[in-house]
Short mmCIF file of C-alpha atoms and ligand atoms in Angstrom, two decimals:
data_model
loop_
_atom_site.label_atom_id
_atom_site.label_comp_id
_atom_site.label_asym_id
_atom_site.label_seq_id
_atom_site.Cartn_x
_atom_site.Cartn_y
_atom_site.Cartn_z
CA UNK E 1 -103.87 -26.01 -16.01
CA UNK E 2 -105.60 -28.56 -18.04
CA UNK E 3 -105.57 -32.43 -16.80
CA UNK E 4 -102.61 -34.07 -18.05
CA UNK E 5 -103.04 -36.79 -20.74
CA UNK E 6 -101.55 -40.50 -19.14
CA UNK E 7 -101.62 -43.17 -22.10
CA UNK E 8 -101.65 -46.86 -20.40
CA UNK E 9 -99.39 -48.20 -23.08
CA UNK E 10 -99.04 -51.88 -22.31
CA UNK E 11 -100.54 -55.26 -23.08
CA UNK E 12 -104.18 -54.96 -23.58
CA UNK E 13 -104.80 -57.52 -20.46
CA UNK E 14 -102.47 -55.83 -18.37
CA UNK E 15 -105.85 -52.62 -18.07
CA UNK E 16 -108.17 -54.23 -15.90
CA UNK E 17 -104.89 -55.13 -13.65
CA UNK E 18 -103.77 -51.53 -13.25
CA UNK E 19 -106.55 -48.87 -13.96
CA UNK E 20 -108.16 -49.14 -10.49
CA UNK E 21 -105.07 -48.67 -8.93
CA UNK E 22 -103.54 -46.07 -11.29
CA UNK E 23 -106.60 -43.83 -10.59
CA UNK E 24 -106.27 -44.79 -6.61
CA UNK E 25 -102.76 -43.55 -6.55
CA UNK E 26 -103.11 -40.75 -8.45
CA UNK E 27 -105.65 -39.37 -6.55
CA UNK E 28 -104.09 -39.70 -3.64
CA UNK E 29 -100.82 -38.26 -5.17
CA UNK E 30 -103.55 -35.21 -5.96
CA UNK E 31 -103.32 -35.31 -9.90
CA UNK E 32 -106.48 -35.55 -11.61
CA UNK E 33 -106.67 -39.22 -13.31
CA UNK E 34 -109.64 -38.11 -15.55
CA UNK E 35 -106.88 -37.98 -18.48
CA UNK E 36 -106.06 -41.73 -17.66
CA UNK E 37 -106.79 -43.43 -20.79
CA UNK E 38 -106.11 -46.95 -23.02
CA UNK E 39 -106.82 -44.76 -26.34
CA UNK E 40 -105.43 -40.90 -27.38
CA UNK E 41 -104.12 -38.43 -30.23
CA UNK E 42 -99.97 -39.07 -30.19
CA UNK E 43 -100.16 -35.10 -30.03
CA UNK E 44 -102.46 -34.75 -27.06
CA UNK E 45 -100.40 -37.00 -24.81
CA UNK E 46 -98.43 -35.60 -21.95
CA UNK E 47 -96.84 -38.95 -19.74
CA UNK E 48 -96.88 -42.51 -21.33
CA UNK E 49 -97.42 -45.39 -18.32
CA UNK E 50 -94.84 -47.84 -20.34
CA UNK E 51 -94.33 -51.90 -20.99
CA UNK E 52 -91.30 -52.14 -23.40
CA UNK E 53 -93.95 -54.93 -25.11
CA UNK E 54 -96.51 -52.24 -26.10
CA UNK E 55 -97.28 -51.78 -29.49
CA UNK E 56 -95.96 -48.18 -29.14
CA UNK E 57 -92.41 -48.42 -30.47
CA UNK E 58 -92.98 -45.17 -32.07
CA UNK E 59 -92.17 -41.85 -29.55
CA UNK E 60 -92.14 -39.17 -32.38
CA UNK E 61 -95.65 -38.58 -32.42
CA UNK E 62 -95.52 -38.30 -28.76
CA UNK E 63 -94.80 -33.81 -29.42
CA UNK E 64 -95.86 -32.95 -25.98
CA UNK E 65 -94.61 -36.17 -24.46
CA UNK E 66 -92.73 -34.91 -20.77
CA UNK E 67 -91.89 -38.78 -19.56
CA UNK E 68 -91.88 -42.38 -20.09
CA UNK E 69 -93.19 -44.06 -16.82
CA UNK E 70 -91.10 -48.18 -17.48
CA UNK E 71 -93.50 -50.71 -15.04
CA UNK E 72 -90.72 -52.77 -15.46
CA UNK E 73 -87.02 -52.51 -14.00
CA UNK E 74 -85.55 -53.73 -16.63
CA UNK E 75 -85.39 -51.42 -19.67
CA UNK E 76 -82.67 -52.89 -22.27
CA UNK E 77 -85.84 -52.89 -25.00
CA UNK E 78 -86.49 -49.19 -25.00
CA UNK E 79 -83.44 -47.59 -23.55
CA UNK E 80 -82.10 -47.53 -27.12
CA UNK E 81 -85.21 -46.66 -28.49
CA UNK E 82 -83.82 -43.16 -30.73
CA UNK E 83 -87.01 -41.66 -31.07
CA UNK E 84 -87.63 -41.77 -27.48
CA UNK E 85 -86.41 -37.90 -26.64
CA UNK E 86 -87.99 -37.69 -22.87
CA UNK E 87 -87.16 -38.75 -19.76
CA UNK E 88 -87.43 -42.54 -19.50
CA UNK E 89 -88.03 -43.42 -15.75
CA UNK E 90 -87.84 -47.47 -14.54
CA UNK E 91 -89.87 -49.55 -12.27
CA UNK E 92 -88.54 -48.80 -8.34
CA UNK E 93 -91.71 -50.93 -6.52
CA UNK E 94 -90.97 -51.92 -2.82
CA UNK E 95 -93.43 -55.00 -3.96
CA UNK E 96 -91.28 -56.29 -6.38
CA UNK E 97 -88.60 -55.90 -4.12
CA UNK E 98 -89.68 -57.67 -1.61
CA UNK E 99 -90.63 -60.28 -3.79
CA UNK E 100 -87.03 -60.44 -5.61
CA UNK E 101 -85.61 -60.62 -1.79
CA UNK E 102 -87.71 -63.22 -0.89
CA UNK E 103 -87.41 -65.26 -4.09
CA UNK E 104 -83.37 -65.11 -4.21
CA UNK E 105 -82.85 -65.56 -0.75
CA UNK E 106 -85.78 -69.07 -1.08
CA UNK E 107 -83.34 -70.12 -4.13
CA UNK E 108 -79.96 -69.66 -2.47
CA UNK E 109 -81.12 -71.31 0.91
CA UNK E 110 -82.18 -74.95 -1.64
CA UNK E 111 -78.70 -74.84 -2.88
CA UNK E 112 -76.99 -73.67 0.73
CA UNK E 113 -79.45 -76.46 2.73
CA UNK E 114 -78.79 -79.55 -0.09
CA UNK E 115 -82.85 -79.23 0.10
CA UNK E 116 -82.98 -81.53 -3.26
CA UNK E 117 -81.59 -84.61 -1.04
CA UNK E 118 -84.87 -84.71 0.77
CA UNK E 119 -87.72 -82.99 -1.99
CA UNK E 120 -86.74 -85.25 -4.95
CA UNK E 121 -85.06 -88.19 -3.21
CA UNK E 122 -88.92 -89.24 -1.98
CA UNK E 123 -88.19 -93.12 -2.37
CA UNK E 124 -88.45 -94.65 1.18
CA UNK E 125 -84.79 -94.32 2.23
CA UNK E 126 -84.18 -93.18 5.26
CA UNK E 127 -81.11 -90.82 4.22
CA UNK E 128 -79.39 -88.95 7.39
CA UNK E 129 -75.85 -89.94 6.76
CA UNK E 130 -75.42 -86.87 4.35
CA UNK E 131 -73.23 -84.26 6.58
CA UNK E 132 -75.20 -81.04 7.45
CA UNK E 133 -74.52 -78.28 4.99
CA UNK E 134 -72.15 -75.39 6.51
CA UNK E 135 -73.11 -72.56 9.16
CA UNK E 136 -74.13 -69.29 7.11
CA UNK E 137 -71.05 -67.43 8.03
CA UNK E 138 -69.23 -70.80 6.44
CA UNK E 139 -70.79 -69.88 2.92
CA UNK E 140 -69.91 -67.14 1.13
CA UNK E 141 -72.44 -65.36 -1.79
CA UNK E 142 -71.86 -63.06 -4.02
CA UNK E 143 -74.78 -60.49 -5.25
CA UNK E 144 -73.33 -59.70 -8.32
CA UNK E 145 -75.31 -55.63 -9.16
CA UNK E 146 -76.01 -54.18 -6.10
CA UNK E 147 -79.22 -51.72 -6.95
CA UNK E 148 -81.85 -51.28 -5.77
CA UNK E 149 -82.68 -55.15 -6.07
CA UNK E 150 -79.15 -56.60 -5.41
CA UNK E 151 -78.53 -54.46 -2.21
CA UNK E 152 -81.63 -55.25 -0.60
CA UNK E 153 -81.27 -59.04 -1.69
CA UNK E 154 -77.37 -58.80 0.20
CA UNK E 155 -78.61 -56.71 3.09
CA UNK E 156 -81.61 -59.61 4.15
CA UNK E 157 -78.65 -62.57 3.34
CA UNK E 158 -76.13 -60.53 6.05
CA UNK E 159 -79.41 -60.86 8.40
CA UNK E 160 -79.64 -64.73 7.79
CA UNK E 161 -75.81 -64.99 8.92
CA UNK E 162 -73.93 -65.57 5.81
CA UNK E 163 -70.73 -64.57 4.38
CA UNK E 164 -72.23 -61.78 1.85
CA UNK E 165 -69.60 -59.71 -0.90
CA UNK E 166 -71.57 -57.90 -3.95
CA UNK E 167 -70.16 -56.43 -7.03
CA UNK E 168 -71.15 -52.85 -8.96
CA UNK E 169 -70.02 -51.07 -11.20
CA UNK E 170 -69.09 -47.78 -8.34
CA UNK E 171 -67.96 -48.66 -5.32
CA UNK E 172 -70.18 -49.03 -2.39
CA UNK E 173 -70.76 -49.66 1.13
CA UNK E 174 -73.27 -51.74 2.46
CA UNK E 175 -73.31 -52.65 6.19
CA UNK E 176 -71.59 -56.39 6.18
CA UNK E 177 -71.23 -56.69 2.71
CA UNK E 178 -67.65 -56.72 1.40
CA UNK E 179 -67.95 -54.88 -1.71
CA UNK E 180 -65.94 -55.11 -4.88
CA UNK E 181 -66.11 -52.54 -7.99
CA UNK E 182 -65.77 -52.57 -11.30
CA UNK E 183 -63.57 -54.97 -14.25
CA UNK E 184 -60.61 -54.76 -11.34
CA UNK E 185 -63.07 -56.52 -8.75
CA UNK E 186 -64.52 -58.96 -11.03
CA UNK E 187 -62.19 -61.85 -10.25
CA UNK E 188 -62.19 -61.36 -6.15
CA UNK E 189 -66.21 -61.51 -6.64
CA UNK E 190 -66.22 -64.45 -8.53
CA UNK E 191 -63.54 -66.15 -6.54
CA UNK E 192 -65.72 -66.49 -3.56
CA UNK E 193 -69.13 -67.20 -5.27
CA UNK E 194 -70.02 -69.96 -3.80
CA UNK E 195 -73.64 -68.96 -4.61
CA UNK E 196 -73.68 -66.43 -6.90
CA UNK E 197 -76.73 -64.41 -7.48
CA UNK E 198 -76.99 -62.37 -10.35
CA UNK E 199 -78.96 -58.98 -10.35
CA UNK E 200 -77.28 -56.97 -13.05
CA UNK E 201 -79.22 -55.34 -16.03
CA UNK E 202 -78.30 -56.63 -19.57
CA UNK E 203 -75.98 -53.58 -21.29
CA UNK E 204 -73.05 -54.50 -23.77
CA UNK E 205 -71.03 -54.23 -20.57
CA UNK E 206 -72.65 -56.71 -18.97
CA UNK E 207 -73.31 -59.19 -21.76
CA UNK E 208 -71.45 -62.92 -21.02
CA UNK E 209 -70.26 -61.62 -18.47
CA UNK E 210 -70.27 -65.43 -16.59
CA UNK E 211 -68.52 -66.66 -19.87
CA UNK E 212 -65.92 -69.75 -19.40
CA UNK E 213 -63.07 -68.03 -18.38
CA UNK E 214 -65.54 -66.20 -15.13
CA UNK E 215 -67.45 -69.90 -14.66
CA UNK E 216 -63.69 -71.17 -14.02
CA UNK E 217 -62.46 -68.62 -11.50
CA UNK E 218 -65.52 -69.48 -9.36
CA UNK E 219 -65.14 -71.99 -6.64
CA UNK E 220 -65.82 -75.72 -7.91
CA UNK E 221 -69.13 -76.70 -7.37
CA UNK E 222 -70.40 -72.97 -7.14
CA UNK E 223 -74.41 -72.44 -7.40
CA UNK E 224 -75.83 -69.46 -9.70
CA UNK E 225 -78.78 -67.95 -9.30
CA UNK E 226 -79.97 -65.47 -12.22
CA UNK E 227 -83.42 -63.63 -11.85
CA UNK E 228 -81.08 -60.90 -13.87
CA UNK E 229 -81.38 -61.35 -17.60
CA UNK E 230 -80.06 -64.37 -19.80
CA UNK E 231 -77.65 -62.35 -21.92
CA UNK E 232 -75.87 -62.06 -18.71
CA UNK E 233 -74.38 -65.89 -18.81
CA UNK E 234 -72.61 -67.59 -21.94
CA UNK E 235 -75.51 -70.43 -22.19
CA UNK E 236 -72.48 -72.94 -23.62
CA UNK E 237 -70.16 -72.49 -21.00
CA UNK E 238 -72.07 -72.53 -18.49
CA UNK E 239 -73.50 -76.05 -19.86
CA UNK E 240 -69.92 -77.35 -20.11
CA UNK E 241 -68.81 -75.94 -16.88
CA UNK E 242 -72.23 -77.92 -15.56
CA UNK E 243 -70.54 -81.08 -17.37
CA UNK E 244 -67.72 -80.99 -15.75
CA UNK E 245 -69.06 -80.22 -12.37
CA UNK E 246 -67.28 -76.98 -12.25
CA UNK E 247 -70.95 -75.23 -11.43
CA UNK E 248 -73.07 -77.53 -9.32
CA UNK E 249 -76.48 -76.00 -10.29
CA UNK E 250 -77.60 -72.85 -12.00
CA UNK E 251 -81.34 -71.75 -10.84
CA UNK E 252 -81.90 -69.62 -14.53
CA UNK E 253 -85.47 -67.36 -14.27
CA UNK E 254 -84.40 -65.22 -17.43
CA UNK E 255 -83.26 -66.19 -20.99
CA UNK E 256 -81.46 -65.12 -23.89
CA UNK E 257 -85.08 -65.66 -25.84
CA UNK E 258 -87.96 -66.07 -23.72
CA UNK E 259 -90.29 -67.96 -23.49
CA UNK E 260 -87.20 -70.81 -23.31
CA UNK E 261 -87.69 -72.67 -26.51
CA UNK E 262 -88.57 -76.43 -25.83
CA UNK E 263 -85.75 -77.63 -27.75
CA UNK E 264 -83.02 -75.64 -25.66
CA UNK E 265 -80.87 -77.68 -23.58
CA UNK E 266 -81.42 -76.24 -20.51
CA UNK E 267 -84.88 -77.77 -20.11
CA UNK E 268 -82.94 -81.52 -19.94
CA UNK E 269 -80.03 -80.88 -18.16
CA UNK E 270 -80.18 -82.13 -14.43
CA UNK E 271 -77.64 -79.52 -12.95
CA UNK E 272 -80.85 -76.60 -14.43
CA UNK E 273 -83.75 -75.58 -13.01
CA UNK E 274 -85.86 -73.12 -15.10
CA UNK E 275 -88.15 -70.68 -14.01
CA UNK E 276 -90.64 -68.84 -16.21
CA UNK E 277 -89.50 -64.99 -15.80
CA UNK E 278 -91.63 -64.92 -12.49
CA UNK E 279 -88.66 -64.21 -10.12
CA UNK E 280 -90.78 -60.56 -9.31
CA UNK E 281 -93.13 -58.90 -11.16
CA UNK E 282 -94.36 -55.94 -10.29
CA UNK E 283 -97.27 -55.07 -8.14
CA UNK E 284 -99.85 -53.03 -9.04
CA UNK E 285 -100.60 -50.92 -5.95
CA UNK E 286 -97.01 -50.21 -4.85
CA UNK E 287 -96.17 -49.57 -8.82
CA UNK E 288 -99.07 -47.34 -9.13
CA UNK E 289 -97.83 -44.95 -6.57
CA UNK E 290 -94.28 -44.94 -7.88
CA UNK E 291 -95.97 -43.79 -11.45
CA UNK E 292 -98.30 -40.99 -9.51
CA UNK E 293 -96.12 -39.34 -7.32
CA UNK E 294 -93.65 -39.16 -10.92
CA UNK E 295 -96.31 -37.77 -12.74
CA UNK E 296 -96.96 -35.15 -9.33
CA UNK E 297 -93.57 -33.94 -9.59
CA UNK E 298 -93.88 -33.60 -13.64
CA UNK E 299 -96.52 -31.44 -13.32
CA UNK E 300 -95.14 -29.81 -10.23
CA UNK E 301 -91.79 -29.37 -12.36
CA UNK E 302 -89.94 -31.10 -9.99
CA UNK E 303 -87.39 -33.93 -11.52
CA UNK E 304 -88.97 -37.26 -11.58
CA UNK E 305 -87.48 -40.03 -9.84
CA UNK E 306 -85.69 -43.48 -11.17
CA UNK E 307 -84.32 -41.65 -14.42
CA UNK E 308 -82.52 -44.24 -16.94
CA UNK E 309 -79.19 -43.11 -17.39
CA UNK E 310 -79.12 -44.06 -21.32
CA UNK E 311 -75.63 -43.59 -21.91
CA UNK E 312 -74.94 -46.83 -19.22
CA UNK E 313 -78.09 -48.40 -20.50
CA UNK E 314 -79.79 -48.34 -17.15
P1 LIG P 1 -80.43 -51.15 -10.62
O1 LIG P 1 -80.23 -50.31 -11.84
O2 LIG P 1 -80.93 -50.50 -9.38
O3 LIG P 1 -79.06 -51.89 -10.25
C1 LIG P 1 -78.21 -52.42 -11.21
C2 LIG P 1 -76.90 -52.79 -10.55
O4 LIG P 1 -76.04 -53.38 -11.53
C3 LIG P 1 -76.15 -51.58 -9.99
O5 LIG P 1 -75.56 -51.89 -8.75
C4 LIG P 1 -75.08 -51.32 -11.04
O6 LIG P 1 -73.90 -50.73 -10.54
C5 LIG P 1 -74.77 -52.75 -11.48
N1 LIG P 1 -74.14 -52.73 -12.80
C6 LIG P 1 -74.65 -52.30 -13.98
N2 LIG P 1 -73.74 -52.43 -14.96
C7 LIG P 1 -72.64 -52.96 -14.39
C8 LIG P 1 -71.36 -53.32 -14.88
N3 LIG P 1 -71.04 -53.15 -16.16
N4 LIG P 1 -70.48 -53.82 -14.01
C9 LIG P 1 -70.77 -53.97 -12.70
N5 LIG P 1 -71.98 -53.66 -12.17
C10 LIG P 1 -72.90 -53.15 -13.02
O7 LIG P 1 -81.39 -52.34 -11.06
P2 LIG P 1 -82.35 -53.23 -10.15
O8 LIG P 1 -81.60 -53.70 -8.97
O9 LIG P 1 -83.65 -52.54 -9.94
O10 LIG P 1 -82.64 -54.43 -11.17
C11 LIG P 1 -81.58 -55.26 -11.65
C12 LIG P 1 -82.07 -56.11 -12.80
O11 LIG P 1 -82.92 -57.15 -12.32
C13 LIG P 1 -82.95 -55.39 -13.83
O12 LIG P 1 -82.17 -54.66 -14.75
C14 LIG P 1 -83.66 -56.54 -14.49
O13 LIG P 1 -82.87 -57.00 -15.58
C15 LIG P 1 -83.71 -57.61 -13.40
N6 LIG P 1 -85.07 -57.87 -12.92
C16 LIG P 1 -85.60 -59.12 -13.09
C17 LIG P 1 -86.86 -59.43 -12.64
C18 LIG P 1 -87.39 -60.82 -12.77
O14 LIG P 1 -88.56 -61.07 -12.43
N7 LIG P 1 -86.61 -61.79 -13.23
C19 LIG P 1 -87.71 -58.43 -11.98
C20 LIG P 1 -87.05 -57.15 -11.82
C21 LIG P 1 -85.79 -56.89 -12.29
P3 LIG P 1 -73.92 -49.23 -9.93
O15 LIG P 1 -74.71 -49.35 -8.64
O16 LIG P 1 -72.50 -48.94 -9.70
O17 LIG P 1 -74.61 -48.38 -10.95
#
């Protein structure tokens, strides 16, 4: 059988990041990476390594094409994509995991701790009368998507002691996390947000979802964290449900357009703090592997892991 034909199709600087350990992984998956390439025929090409910001929008070309490797987890810019007719698989990456854990649960604790008091308020006052923020098991947070992201994010906050619900689409059961599905759950979840973290991919399903009416059931004061995607909150609610204290803070890492244009009022408003889309990103090595060992079972004819389901959009 003849080496298969991997096209790196994804920002031109993005190469020198992943090549070395692309080649590392496949060889130790034990699939030849002398097909690995920047440059080939559409014809000749058997498994595209995939950023949804490539110039390839284009997948009819692609006539021997057997998958669509995402290094992202999010895929809402090609899961739509009609002339893609393969098997689109998403970023799974224990790195970025970890990363997403580490950076939700760093987020959460600011808000839970009052941690602005003391960074910010810098001004030689000696402030200790404020009263100490609740025990974990006091505070309840809701991971709202509980994936592969949103489970491990709950499971780590059940470690830390708190009061930890989630909310999917299925039903689920996750040691210590009190669980609510679907449209019927929606209004338990959000009733006991009191940090809500938000972890949910951006389908028509799950667009404005935190719209005025959800911003409302939540308990006053609530925190939100989103590393999810923008589309996911109603940006003009949730700035009038800031106004009138309803939400205390929302920590935003993902936008509706992105980068956040200067003149959007998020950037101002005191009850914001935005993040540049760095919540995870994925890391080379552990992504590498993930992309190998698919490409070992296509060849193997095995099914390849992390399939989109495009129907759901994720
Ligand atoms: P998964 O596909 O593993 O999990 C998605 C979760 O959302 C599932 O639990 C799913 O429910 C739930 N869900 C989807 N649609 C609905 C709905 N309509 N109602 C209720 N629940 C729903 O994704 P990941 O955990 O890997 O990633 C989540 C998102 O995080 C990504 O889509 C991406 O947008 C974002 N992300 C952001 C990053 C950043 O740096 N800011 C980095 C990486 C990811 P069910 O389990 O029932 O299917």
């Amino acid at each position: 059988m003849s080496d298969p034909v991997i096209l790196f199709a994804a920002r031109p600087d993005r190469w020198p990041v992943y090549e070395a350990p692309l080649r590392r992984a496949l060889s130790a998956a034990g699939v030849s990476d002398a097909g690995l390439t920047l440059e080939a025929a559409p014809e000749t090409v058997d498994y595209i390594v995939y950023a949804p910001n490539s110039e390839v929008q284009d997948f009819a070309p692609y006539t021997r094409l057997k998958a669509v490797l995402n290094l992202w987890a999010g895929v809402e810019q090609i899961v739509g994509n009609e002339t893609l007719k393969v098997p689109l698989a998403r970023m799974v990456d224990v790195g970025m995991t970890d990363g997403m854990v580490q950076w939700c649960v760093g987020h959460a604790l600011r808000h839970h701790l009052g941690m602005d008091v003391h960074i910010l308020g810098q001004d030689g006052e000696w402030r200790n009368d404020a009263p100490p923020p609740p025990l974990p098991q006091d505070r309840s947070v809701v991971v709202f998507g509980l994936g592969e992201l949103g489970s491990a994010v709950a499971e780590t906050l059940v470690k830390l002691g708190f009061d930890v619900a989630g909310w999917a689409r299925s039903e689920k059961q996750i040691e210590g996390v009190t669980c609510f599905a679907g449209e019927a759950g929606l209004p338990d979840a959000l009733a006991r947000a009191e940090i809500a973290i938000l972890l949910l991919p951006d389908t028509p399903a799950t667009t404005n979802l935190l719209d005025a009416e959800a911003l409302a059931r939540m308990p006053k004061g609530a925190f939100i964290v989103n590393p999810g995607r923008g589309p996911l909150i109603d940006d003009d609610a949730l700035l009038a449900a800031l106004d009138a204290s309803q939400i205390g803070h929302a920590t935003l890492d993902v936008f509706r357009v992105e980068p956040l244009p200067k003149e959007h009022p998020f950037w101002a408003h005191p009850g914001v703090t935005v993040t540049p889309h760095v919540a995870s990103e994925t890391r080379p090595d552990t992504a590498s592997q993930v992309i190998a060992e698919n490409i070992r079972r296509g060849e193997a004819g095995e099914p390849f892991l992390h399939v989109v389901d495009r129907d759901a959009g994720y």
